[in-house]
XYZ file of C-alpha atoms in Angstrom:
769
model
C 24.928 -29.398 20.968
C 24.812 -26.708 23.537
C 25.693 -27.272 27.222
C 22.789 -26.930 29.746
C 23.291 -23.889 31.921
C 21.129 -21.412 33.528
C 22.572 -18.105 32.300
C 24.731 -19.133 29.312
C 24.660 -20.873 25.920
C 27.890 -22.707 25.582
C 29.327 -24.567 22.589
C 32.371 -26.529 23.649
C 33.496 -28.039 20.421
C 33.461 -26.797 16.670
C 31.160 -28.775 14.279
C 31.193 -27.324 10.631
C 27.848 -29.109 9.832
C 26.065 -27.147 12.801
C 27.999 -23.875 12.354
C 25.066 -22.047 10.723
C 22.746 -23.073 13.648
C 25.424 -21.832 16.012
C 25.519 -18.469 13.921
C 21.776 -17.962 14.663
C 21.775 -19.165 18.277
C 24.632 -16.750 19.314
C 23.319 -13.793 17.615
C 23.487 -10.474 19.535
C 21.468 -7.086 19.013
C 20.255 -4.117 20.768
C 16.951 -3.143 19.257
C 18.702 -0.665 16.806
C 20.984 -3.277 15.088
C 22.127 -6.825 15.376
C 24.190 -9.406 13.869
C 24.658 -13.163 13.467
C 27.511 -14.663 15.351
C 29.760 -14.806 12.265
C 33.510 -15.103 12.888
C 35.728 -12.205 13.036
C 38.281 -14.369 11.187
C 38.209 -15.593 7.643
C 35.817 -18.526 7.230
C 35.470 -20.338 3.834
C 33.037 -22.787 5.205
C 29.156 -22.608 4.874
C 27.987 -19.349 6.513
C 25.173 -16.765 6.409
C 26.973 -13.481 6.835
C 24.336 -11.054 8.544
C 24.514 -7.575 9.984
C 21.193 -5.840 10.203
C 19.979 -2.368 11.159
C 16.351 -1.937 12.403
C 14.101 -0.309 9.833
C 16.646 -0.111 7.003
C 15.159 -2.351 4.133
C 15.205 -2.761 0.497
C 12.197 -3.323 -1.834
C 13.279 -6.463 -3.743
C 11.254 -6.800 -6.850
C 8.531 -9.586 -6.659
C 9.341 -12.645 -8.476
C 6.476 -14.939 -9.257
C 5.630 -17.378 -12.007
C 2.054 -16.255 -12.464
C 1.122 -12.675 -11.658
C -2.202 -11.903 -10.092
C -4.093 -8.626 -9.656
C -3.382 -7.257 -6.258
C 0.045 -8.755 -5.834
C 2.532 -6.415 -4.198
C 5.257 -5.076 -6.527
C 7.961 -5.852 -4.030
C 8.967 -7.823 -0.959
C 10.480 -5.544 1.684
C 13.543 -7.059 3.150
C 15.673 -6.098 6.223
C 18.951 -5.900 4.221
C 22.501 -7.494 5.121
C 24.223 -4.061 5.834
C 27.972 -3.522 5.475
C 29.721 -5.364 8.148
C 32.262 -4.077 10.640
C 33.338 -7.128 12.767
C 36.021 -8.475 10.164
C 39.460 -9.201 11.632
C 41.547 -11.239 9.245
C 44.755 -12.773 10.486
C 47.821 -14.060 8.790
C 50.317 -16.130 10.769
C 53.703 -16.228 9.003
C 52.010 -15.315 5.773
C 49.266 -17.884 5.977
C 45.665 -16.893 6.221
C 44.002 -18.056 9.537
C 40.794 -19.585 8.013
C 38.724 -21.331 10.731
C 37.291 -23.608 8.031
C 40.681 -24.758 6.981
C 43.004 -24.852 9.907
C 43.310 -27.554 12.669
C 41.240 -26.615 15.754
C 42.369 -28.367 18.884
C 39.941 -26.793 21.272
C 36.950 -24.352 20.770
C 34.524 -22.789 23.202
C 31.979 -20.093 22.267
C 29.702 -18.521 25.084
C 26.728 -16.340 24.977
C 26.436 -14.817 28.459
C 22.764 -13.778 28.533
C 23.037 -12.150 31.834
C 25.347 -9.527 30.398
C 24.908 -9.688 26.711
C 28.337 -10.719 25.651
C 29.480 -13.139 22.898
C 32.818 -14.565 23.667
C 34.924 -17.184 21.948
C 38.217 -18.911 22.698
C 39.956 -21.484 20.501
C 43.433 -22.967 19.944
C 44.455 -23.532 16.306
C 47.466 -25.053 14.539
C 48.531 -23.310 11.359
C 49.791 -25.394 8.328
C 53.459 -24.604 9.392
C 52.805 -26.007 12.969
C 52.524 -22.604 14.599
C 49.867 -22.846 17.447
C 47.824 -19.705 18.170
C 45.186 -19.084 20.795
C 42.436 -16.744 19.801
C 40.212 -15.072 22.263
C 37.367 -12.467 21.511
C 34.570 -10.603 23.250
C 31.909 -8.828 21.413
C 28.814 -6.898 22.241
C 26.522 -4.285 20.736
C 25.715 -1.755 23.254
C 22.338 -1.564 24.994
C 23.216 2.007 26.132
C 24.805 3.561 23.162
C 22.774 1.762 20.509
C 24.738 2.696 17.459
C 27.938 1.265 18.941
C 29.483 -2.268 18.856
C 32.803 -3.349 20.288
C 35.312 -6.236 20.033
C 38.130 -7.145 22.165
C 40.323 -9.562 20.050
C 43.569 -11.205 21.338
C 46.114 -13.530 19.938
C 48.671 -15.607 21.875
C 51.617 -17.404 20.385
C 51.493 -20.903 22.044
C 54.419 -22.913 20.918
C 56.816 -20.508 19.210
C 57.384 -16.862 18.022
C 55.605 -15.795 14.838
C 54.809 -12.973 12.580
C 51.330 -11.649 12.609
C 49.489 -9.472 10.169
C 45.957 -8.310 11.264
C 43.550 -6.673 8.891
C 40.566 -4.870 10.340
C 38.040 -3.744 7.872
C 34.498 -2.633 6.929
C 33.141 -4.523 4.011
C 30.604 -2.899 2.077
C 30.086 -5.501 -0.817
C 27.517 -7.553 0.977
C 24.554 -9.646 -0.222
C 21.173 -10.859 1.112
C 20.972 -14.604 0.462
C 17.322 -14.242 -0.097
C 17.776 -11.744 -2.976
C 15.203 -12.649 -5.656
C 17.637 -11.678 -8.406
C 20.997 -12.095 -6.679
C 21.899 -8.552 -6.688
C 23.808 -6.371 -4.134
C 21.193 -3.863 -2.717
C 23.891 -1.388 -1.900
C 26.095 1.293 -3.819
C 29.061 2.946 -2.205
C 28.808 6.625 -1.798
C 32.191 7.566 -0.115
C 34.935 5.996 2.104
C 38.088 7.148 3.618
C 40.706 5.067 5.480
C 43.306 6.983 7.423
C 45.209 5.856 10.606
C 42.652 5.023 13.227
C 39.765 6.638 11.218
C 37.944 4.452 8.882
C 34.411 5.420 7.656
C 32.238 4.048 4.769
C 28.927 5.638 3.639
C 26.751 3.360 1.677
C 23.190 3.868 0.171
C 20.544 1.540 -0.932
C 20.139 1.424 -4.731
C 17.427 3.325 -6.353
C 14.368 1.639 -7.571
C 11.157 2.232 -9.371
C 9.023 1.701 -6.196
C 7.668 4.507 -3.999
C 10.137 3.666 -1.023
C 12.836 6.043 0.284
C 16.402 5.078 -0.197
C 18.390 4.536 3.092
C 21.906 5.727 3.732
C 24.207 4.332 6.503
C 27.682 5.287 7.622
C 29.752 2.900 9.310
C 32.983 4.029 11.101
C 35.582 2.044 12.898
C 38.578 2.771 15.254
C 41.239 0.402 16.216
C 43.229 0.479 19.494
C 46.245 -1.826 19.962
C 47.820 -3.194 23.041
C 51.222 -2.190 21.971
C 52.715 0.126 19.443
C 52.741 -1.468 15.904
C 53.317 -0.566 12.203
C 49.953 -0.025 10.464
C 48.823 0.811 6.830
C 45.498 1.715 5.490
C 43.881 0.630 2.209
C 40.906 1.426 0.138
C 40.049 -1.679 -2.062
C 36.861 -2.505 -4.060
C 34.177 -1.900 -1.396
C 36.448 -2.560 1.564
C 38.216 -0.094 3.808
C 40.834 -1.495 6.055
C 43.677 -0.876 8.434
C 46.449 -3.411 8.589
C 48.792 -4.057 11.513
C 52.062 -5.910 11.300
C 53.807 -7.302 14.465
C 55.778 -10.127 15.953
C 54.947 -12.283 18.790
C 57.249 -14.120 20.996
C 56.230 -17.479 22.322
C 53.628 -16.792 25.228
C 53.200 -13.336 24.178
C 49.693 -11.839 23.789
C 48.564 -9.062 21.519
C 45.167 -7.401 21.719
C 43.019 -5.372 19.485
C 40.124 -3.394 20.576
C 37.793 -2.510 17.761
C 34.967 -0.060 17.979
C 32.311 0.622 15.493
C 29.326 3.001 14.950
C 26.586 2.448 12.544
C 24.195 5.364 11.954
C 21.353 5.516 9.391
C 19.226 8.163 7.643
C 16.397 6.888 9.550
C 17.756 9.191 12.222
C 20.145 11.648 10.720
C 20.296 13.770 7.420
C 22.444 12.122 4.783
C 24.995 15.072 4.866
C 25.393 14.511 8.650
C 25.988 10.831 8.603
C 29.717 10.570 8.096
C 30.514 12.940 10.733
C 28.084 11.707 13.182
C 29.514 8.212 12.883
C 33.097 9.380 13.504
C 31.938 11.368 16.382
C 30.049 8.461 17.788
C 32.912 5.953 17.398
C 35.612 8.343 18.715
C 33.469 8.840 21.809
C 33.176 5.126 22.225
C 36.903 4.609 21.843
C 37.615 7.431 24.421
C 35.065 5.598 26.927
C 36.890 2.427 26.536
C 35.885 -1.282 26.194
C 35.547 -2.040 29.737
C 33.387 1.026 30.522
C 31.061 0.527 27.640
C 30.694 -3.185 28.706
C 29.932 -2.185 32.210
C 27.256 0.201 31.111
C 25.888 -2.361 28.722
C 25.911 -5.153 31.464
C 24.076 -2.625 33.898
C 21.279 -2.141 31.299
C 20.855 -5.828 30.834
C 20.672 -6.219 34.724
C 17.797 -3.710 34.585
C 15.992 -5.676 31.803
C 16.346 -9.011 33.716
C 14.930 -7.365 36.825
C 11.930 -6.533 34.797
C 11.411 -9.792 32.790
C 13.332 -12.699 34.185
C 11.537 -15.920 34.980
C 13.429 -18.243 37.566
C 12.940 -21.848 37.509
C 14.430 -24.201 40.304
C 14.885 -27.748 39.495
C 14.883 -27.834 35.861
C 18.062 -26.409 34.000
C 16.780 -27.265 30.640
C 13.487 -25.362 31.167
C 15.473 -22.465 32.726
C 17.898 -22.063 29.918
C 15.105 -22.258 27.379
C 13.143 -19.367 28.897
C 16.004 -17.145 29.413
C 17.251 -17.632 25.994
C 13.845 -16.711 24.573
C 13.521 -13.624 26.864
C 17.042 -12.607 25.997
C 16.414 -12.710 22.196
C 13.058 -10.803 22.741
C 14.691 -8.104 24.658
C 17.676 -7.589 22.215
C 15.314 -7.582 19.284
C 12.768 -4.820 20.425
C 13.157 -2.116 22.986
C 10.037 -0.097 22.368
C 12.011 3.116 22.159
C 10.909 3.798 18.417
C 7.470 3.494 17.216
C 8.704 3.093 13.563
C 10.141 -0.214 14.424
C 8.588 -3.612 15.076
C 9.506 -7.197 15.546
C 10.512 -9.514 12.623
C 9.971 -13.106 12.808
C 13.585 -13.696 12.676
C 14.842 -10.463 14.392
C 18.577 -9.761 13.762
C 19.358 -13.489 13.310
C 18.509 -14.220 9.729
C 16.832 -13.288 6.483
C 13.835 -15.599 6.054
C 10.542 -13.754 6.114
C 12.293 -10.582 4.998
C 12.799 -9.504 8.652
C 9.332 -7.734 8.478
C 6.321 -7.308 10.737
C 3.692 -10.280 10.798
C 0.611 -10.762 12.828
C 2.964 -12.424 15.234
C 3.604 -9.238 16.882
C 0.056 -8.574 18.115
C -1.061 -12.292 18.587
C 2.158 -13.443 20.415
C 4.557 -10.835 21.312
C 2.332 -8.022 22.592
C 1.343 -9.661 25.865
C 4.996 -10.322 26.711
C 5.911 -6.455 26.430
C 2.673 -5.381 27.935
C 3.570 -7.286 31.129
C 7.283 -6.889 31.312
C 7.939 -3.446 29.996
C 6.823 0.196 30.741
C 3.526 0.972 29.155
C 4.992 3.093 26.453
C 6.482 0.004 24.890
C 3.295 -1.759 24.192
C 1.794 1.536 23.170
C 4.489 2.190 20.610
C 3.668 -1.308 19.067
C 0.112 -0.068 18.576
C 1.057 3.290 17.361
C 3.118 1.402 14.681
C -0.137 0.154 13.269
C -1.935 3.302 13.775
C 0.518 5.210 11.712
C 0.183 2.670 8.993
C -3.703 2.814 8.819
C -3.702 4.924 5.451
C -1.644 2.251 3.900
C -3.812 -0.532 5.280
C -6.771 1.284 3.576
C -4.808 1.414 0.170
C -4.070 -2.266 0.571
C -7.767 -2.828 0.785
C -8.442 -0.628 -2.213
C -6.053 -2.749 -4.245
C -8.193 -5.845 -3.622
C -11.444 -4.014 -4.413
C -12.565 -2.670 -1.028
C -13.855 0.752 -0.632
C -14.940 3.459 1.854
C -12.041 3.240 4.266
C -11.986 -0.436 4.609
C -8.680 -1.449 6.174
C -6.756 -4.650 5.227
C -3.499 -4.713 7.286
C -0.671 -6.292 5.373
C 0.388 -9.837 6.321
C 3.972 -8.771 5.809
C 5.149 -5.176 5.924
C 7.816 -2.446 6.770
C 5.888 0.605 5.780
C 2.331 -0.537 5.913
C 2.291 -1.763 2.178
C 1.649 -5.307 1.728
C 4.773 -7.118 0.486
C 3.923 -10.785 0.699
C 3.361 -12.473 -2.658
C 2.066 -15.917 -1.896
C -1.665 -15.689 -2.900
C -2.992 -17.950 -0.220
C -1.545 -15.601 2.361
C -1.345 -12.269 0.713
C -5.184 -12.438 -0.209
C -6.649 -14.932 2.125
C -5.033 -14.810 5.517
C -7.116 -12.019 6.600
C -7.425 -13.073 10.181
C -4.437 -10.684 10.840
C -6.935 -7.858 10.925
C -8.463 -9.559 14.110
C -5.101 -9.902 15.951
C -4.479 -6.223 15.488
C -7.897 -5.100 16.762
C -7.494 -7.614 19.679
C -4.216 -6.044 20.678
C -5.891 -2.691 21.203
C -8.470 -4.492 23.343
C -5.652 -6.241 25.332
C -3.867 -2.830 25.882
C -6.807 -0.923 27.134
C -8.005 -3.907 29.168
C -4.436 -4.452 30.802
C -3.491 -0.665 31.364
C -6.873 0.967 31.654
C -5.670 3.687 29.208
C -8.996 4.295 27.597
C -7.885 7.628 26.137
C -6.041 5.430 23.616
C -9.294 4.348 22.182
C -10.400 7.776 21.553
C -7.154 9.345 20.413
C -6.087 6.372 18.139
C -7.735 2.822 18.575
C -11.279 3.640 17.417
C -10.134 4.868 14.111
C -8.254 1.580 13.341
C -11.259 -0.491 14.736
C -13.559 1.310 12.534
C -11.229 0.817 9.470
C -11.034 -2.937 10.258
C -14.708 -3.282 10.842
C -15.502 -1.772 7.426
C -13.192 -4.421 5.848
C -15.250 -7.308 7.581
C -18.562 -5.846 6.548
C -17.527 -5.711 2.928
C -15.846 -9.080 3.081
C -18.682 -11.143 4.288
C -21.397 -12.444 1.883
C -25.141 -13.363 3.085
C -25.748 -16.847 2.081
C -29.272 -16.974 0.330
C -29.751 -20.556 1.526
C -28.627 -20.295 5.223
C -29.339 -16.687 5.685
C -26.254 -16.241 7.511
C -23.138 -14.234 6.976
C -20.212 -16.111 5.492
C -16.599 -15.514 4.787
C -15.416 -17.476 1.777
C -12.136 -18.055 0.238
C -9.828 -17.670 3.129
C -6.716 -19.195 4.889
C -6.929 -19.354 8.507
C -3.891 -19.745 11.041
C -3.544 -23.309 9.924
C -1.663 -22.761 6.689
C -1.989 -26.507 5.608
C -5.591 -25.394 4.577
C -5.842 -22.806 1.658
C -8.843 -21.212 0.035
C -11.439 -22.672 2.507
C -14.885 -21.423 3.375
C -15.981 -20.272 6.684
C -12.782 -20.889 8.753
C -14.151 -20.774 12.306
C -11.291 -18.752 13.660
C -11.706 -15.997 11.011
C -15.342 -15.828 11.165
C -15.366 -15.729 15.063
C -12.888 -12.954 15.000
C -14.806 -11.044 12.417
C -17.855 -11.153 14.629
C -15.875 -10.173 17.792
C -14.181 -7.213 15.981
C -17.636 -5.792 14.911
C -18.946 -6.324 18.394
C -16.107 -4.623 19.924
C -16.074 -1.769 17.659
C -19.775 -1.220 18.322
C -19.324 -1.328 22.033
C -16.446 1.226 21.634
C -18.496 3.507 19.439
C -21.148 3.493 22.006
C -18.670 4.260 24.824
C -17.089 7.074 22.949
C -20.462 8.776 22.364
C -20.998 8.709 26.072
C -17.669 9.954 27.464
C -16.051 11.868 24.453
C -18.738 12.618 21.906
C -17.086 15.643 20.619
C -13.971 13.807 19.680
C -16.084 10.959 18.372
C -18.111 13.366 16.103
C -14.890 14.932 14.962
C -13.402 11.502 13.967
C -16.735 10.396 12.311
C -16.759 13.564 10.106
C -12.988 13.192 9.188
C -13.401 9.511 8.105
C -17.096 9.849 6.773
C -18.620 7.508 9.177
C -22.304 7.011 8.843
C -24.818 5.569 11.432
C -26.168 3.230 8.717
C -22.815 1.264 9.053
C -23.679 0.593 12.741
C -27.000 -1.051 11.910
C -25.104 -3.225 9.248
C -22.306 -4.385 11.519
C -25.009 -5.239 14.141
C -26.804 -7.508 11.731
C -23.757 -9.166 10.728
C -22.436 -9.812 14.360
C -25.812 -11.393 15.158
C -26.015 -13.473 12.101
C -22.398 -14.737 11.530
C -22.215 -18.322 10.466
C -19.934 -20.345 12.750
C -19.466 -23.894 11.600
C -19.857 -26.712 14.130
C -20.564 -30.406 14.018
C -23.481 -31.941 16.181
C -22.339 -35.551 15.706
C -18.853 -35.133 17.269
C -19.939 -32.078 19.349
C -16.947 -29.895 18.171
C -16.312 -26.682 16.407
C -15.487 -27.189 12.856
C -12.034 -25.724 11.700
C -13.816 -24.795 8.498
C -16.582 -26.157 6.186
C -15.781 -29.852 5.026
C -12.941 -30.333 7.478
C -14.531 -33.717 8.599
C -14.580 -34.968 5.189
C -10.974 -35.624 5.308
C -9.398 -38.954 6.400
C -9.919 -39.604 10.118
C -6.141 -39.655 10.846
C -4.203 -38.416 13.864
C -0.596 -37.610 14.265
C -0.205 -41.084 15.768
C -0.558 -42.420 12.363
C 2.535 -40.417 11.012
C 5.730 -42.304 10.718
C 8.631 -40.432 12.422
C 10.573 -40.435 9.215
C 7.851 -38.443 7.495
C 8.103 -35.622 9.904
C 8.126 -32.632 9.387
C 5.735 -33.054 6.598
C 6.583 -29.859 5.120
C 10.016 -31.294 4.361
C 8.844 -34.676 3.157
C 5.513 -34.353 1.407
C 4.328 -32.452 -1.603
C 2.114 -29.494 -1.092
C -0.812 -31.256 -2.714
C -0.538 -34.066 -0.325
C -0.407 -31.742 2.726
C -3.565 -29.897 1.518
C -5.517 -33.119 1.169
C -4.380 -34.403 4.450
C -6.149 -33.838 7.895
C -2.966 -32.527 9.544
C -2.900 -29.109 11.072
C 0.273 -26.945 10.866
C -0.542 -24.852 13.818
C -3.192 -23.981 16.453
C -6.428 -22.874 14.598
C -9.653 -23.545 16.490
C -7.356 -23.959 19.614
C -5.999 -20.493 18.868
C -9.565 -19.032 18.860
C -10.576 -20.931 22.082
C -7.263 -19.334 23.718
C -8.087 -15.843 22.451
C -11.794 -16.082 23.516
C -11.488 -18.501 26.417
C -14.193 -16.482 28.530
C -16.827 -17.231 25.905
C -16.710 -20.976 26.218
C -17.384 -23.549 28.883
C -14.261 -25.614 29.919
C -15.918 -28.928 28.678
C -16.118 -27.297 25.131
C -12.447 -26.118 25.227
C -11.407 -29.590 26.371
C -13.448 -31.487 23.831
C -12.037 -29.393 20.967
C -8.512 -29.208 22.341
C -8.343 -33.160 22.558
C -9.715 -33.534 19.012
C -7.552 -30.947 17.282
C -4.369 -31.367 19.123
C -4.319 -34.974 17.966
C -4.161 -33.753 14.510
C -1.757 -30.984 14.917
C 1.903 -31.485 13.836
C 3.093 -28.194 15.320
C 5.185 -27.276 12.160
C 4.703 -23.640 12.888
C 6.761 -22.202 15.815
C 3.607 -20.300 16.802
C 1.770 -23.461 17.667
C 3.049 -25.411 20.763
C 2.708 -22.354 22.997
C -0.816 -21.892 22.464
C -1.670 -25.474 22.903
C 0.353 -25.379 26.158
C -1.543 -22.617 27.575
C -4.874 -24.131 26.775
C -3.732 -27.507 28.107
C -2.968 -25.820 31.397
C -6.528 -24.348 31.397
C -8.069 -27.726 31.068
C -5.841 -29.489 33.633
C -3.684 -31.607 31.189
C -0.384 -30.536 32.919
C 1.693 -33.183 31.341
C 0.892 -32.078 27.823
C 1.354 -28.415 28.854
C 4.745 -29.141 30.171
C 5.877 -31.073 27.041
C 4.668 -28.389 24.692
C 6.267 -25.561 27.019
C 9.716 -27.388 26.654
C 9.214 -27.598 22.952
C 8.495 -23.824 22.741
C 11.176 -22.899 24.995
C 13.850 -24.979 23.360
C 12.505 -24.768 19.790
C 15.758 -23.268 18.373
C 18.161 -24.545 21.095
C 17.281 -28.120 20.107
C 16.237 -27.226 16.448
C 12.891 -29.183 16.648
C 11.854 -27.760 13.253
C 15.317 -28.422 11.487
C 15.373 -24.719 10.359
C 17.528 -22.868 12.985
C 20.305 -22.413 10.412
C 18.059 -19.891 8.791
C 17.627 -17.733 11.833
C 15.802 -17.911 15.274
C 12.094 -18.007 15.570
C 12.003 -14.543 17.662
C 8.210 -13.874 17.534
C 7.250 -17.256 18.792
C 9.826 -17.024 21.756
C 7.269 -15.087 23.666
C 5.274 -18.251 23.527
C 7.431 -19.683 26.296
C 6.418 -16.785 28.580
C 2.804 -17.162 27.629
C 2.982 -20.829 28.566
C 4.432 -20.145 32.043
C 2.544 -16.837 33.060
C -0.793 -17.560 31.346
C -0.538 -21.158 31.425
C 1.157 -22.603 34.559
C 0.457 -19.355 36.743
C -3.011 -18.923 35.028
C -2.725 -15.090 34.841
C -5.892 -13.317 33.246
C -6.886 -9.784 33.150
C -10.556 -8.736 32.889
C -12.904 -6.035 34.047
C -10.181 -4.105 36.152
C -9.069 -7.388 37.886
C -5.987 -9.449 37.707
C -6.264 -13.096 38.554
C -4.063 -16.214 38.868
C -4.817 -19.927 39.182
C -1.270 -21.392 39.527
C 0.209 -24.974 39.527
C 3.750 -26.058 39.437
C 4.887 -28.593 36.706
C 6.069 -31.882 37.978
C 9.748 -31.920 38.737
C 10.058 -28.254 39.348
C 10.917 -27.086 42.831
C 9.683 -23.428 42.127
C 9.281 -20.779 39.553
C 8.988 -16.993 39.829
C 8.384 -13.996 37.622
C 7.506 -10.299 37.758
C 4.990 -8.371 35.928
C 4.154 -4.557 35.658
C 0.356 -4.227 35.979
C -1.047 -0.587 35.862
C 2.321 0.624 37.311
C 2.356 -1.958 40.125
C 5.326 -4.367 40.019
C 3.878 -7.691 41.268
C 6.340 -10.701 41.778
C 4.975 -14.207 42.209
C 6.804 -17.291 43.386
C 5.123 -20.637 43.152
C 6.322 -23.876 44.814
C 4.871 -27.201 45.545
C 3.441 -26.008 48.993
C 2.755 -22.274 48.588
C 2.354 -19.090 46.520
C 4.230 -16.011 47.592
C 3.171 -12.699 46.070
C 4.780 -9.337 46.773
C 4.211 -5.878 45.545
C 7.546 -3.746 45.206
C 5.518 -0.514 44.271
C 1.880 0.576 43.328
C -1.370 -0.772 44.573
C -3.584 -3.369 43.241
C -7.428 -3.206 44.411
C -8.640 -6.337 42.718
C -6.409 -9.222 42.859
C -7.807 -12.786 42.638
C -6.086 -16.037 43.452
C -7.992 -19.269 43.207
C -11.183 -17.076 43.078
C -10.337 -15.399 46.375
C -10.129 -11.611 46.312
C -7.124 -9.606 47.829
C -5.966 -6.053 47.881
C -2.341 -5.223 48.047
C -0.146 -2.121 48.419
C 3.635 -1.521 47.862
C 5.810 -3.511 50.363
C 3.182 -6.127 51.295
C 3.435 -10.061 50.715
C 0.829 -12.453 50.450
C 1.345 -16.274 51.376
C -1.392 -18.810 49.932
C -1.427 -22.518 50.429
C -1.321 -23.993 46.896
C -3.506 -26.736 48.078
C -6.439 -24.378 47.905
C -6.473 -25.060 44.205
C -7.932 -28.280 44.952
């Protein structure tokens, strides 16, 4: 569907059946707001209209068939905000509807290097008039409340009369609304010449959630003087221009928009602020705004680009994923996080999952300033009181924190019981992100100031969630769902049990360290949260006596109790026409099958790699990978990293490519709903932690690189403790350079080096052997 290109996503024909996929793929954003690649023109075909503002959500009332105690009252949804991109066109009185007119040529390009979405198409109207449409669109990475469009029409075969209607549409809906309601109410609006502004507020609810107000303002600038009129219709404010075009003549409209929200301004300031922002944008001009925007993207690519020589598909895939990650989250605001679909769709509500800590965190940790990953941690720290309340709703006491599976505010807002109540491994991912951050940055002050309090809350949860088996005299965790969501309500999911054990151990180590180096702060914290020394002895006992299921006959870790009672089938037994099984089988059949949705035991071996011998990792990888259908976007990347670890380079590359091109090639047949933003970091993991073998431990950074077959070279940069390291790997050598900073303990193939700014290191890759 898309042309292979190193820096661009190109669609060179128009296919109505794949239009919603293209809307997702060509999405643009800037961390503050974003939008699907909806047409500016009228489009009566199948579409998902989507314009979203970070942090602005609506508590959609929960809709379930059977209510259970502990269910959240609402599902928080990033809502479809009033849209500003609309430019409807009439040619000789006929509406230009791209779903209805004849399209003789079509090209749409997402320029990832500069962050620009462009379109050029030639259409023929019912009366035979031929028009060329050209547009460029971006949302600024510099002025993040600003978006701009340059829209041109050219009369191709004869003169014609044109009517252009540029508007703000406030009557918008979420397609995933539980009760098909509009979440907005209009507060005010005015439409005067070159000054259009709408103020809209989320509807009142019975929930303890603040209302959000946004103001959208637009200004239009025309390439020639035209007659214009303004209208205020029901929830639509517009400016209409009328003009005549001679054959071969081009008319251009520049449209500037500002969207500001009550997250950042007082309600009474919004209208005036939006007008000031859009007026300043228009004065700066389209070309200047675009140049600043492109320069900002150049900075981001310098920090995070991965360059692959010899494999255009792989190159396009990784750049597409990095591009989407960088335009979804910038780290400037600790109130924001990373939704599974980002600004590209509505599925999953656009809210925060465990994906952030388990998959995205390492990417931002290595490719962005330290403050970015720190803000991701602070997001969870600030929500700790709500995590404790979530625990209380399920019967936990004394400060036990259960972080939500799905959230915007810290409240749980996911209402599938097997996830809401049972997928408690998310607590482990949040604790491990603290460990990752401190290990990578050396910022141990974070532990004392914030991290330890979160670790104690999580450990209190684990200590109450376990039970002591009177038969095995081991601590067990019953009634859970692990990362593999094709197994619900199981006992002793190995990944969950192992993570609980690790969390308790790490918390105990951190407490011991805090007592030694910051005892006064520790004592203040202990007093504030009523922490008792008796808890330490219980946690130690649980950690020493946690039940971890294994099977001696096969010599493998058991995914959970009873897993080997299932039919001994592998993915090789699955007919191709039955995949993905989640779109062909009943849920009952899936639950009874041996098939694994995503990495579970393999995920644990990836996280805790240093705890296991390579032989153990290989044996379990081979067993479970053969049974994994990878029907979660989060799965292939983890298998790719572990495959690299055990030397299975062919499998590592296969799963890397699946990760990198998951949405571009629509592997899971669901790209029309939006992109898999949080799994996109997996392609970065597969290269940097997989092919290059990067690991950080004990104040040392190490690499064990190889190059996939068919690649000429690959290179990437990382920011490690304020030292920027660039590594290039080819079939013959490894080149490492340091552009700034100092690294005292660098290991490559188990040999130690020191490097300072300006130095280069050349290593024969054959040393790997």
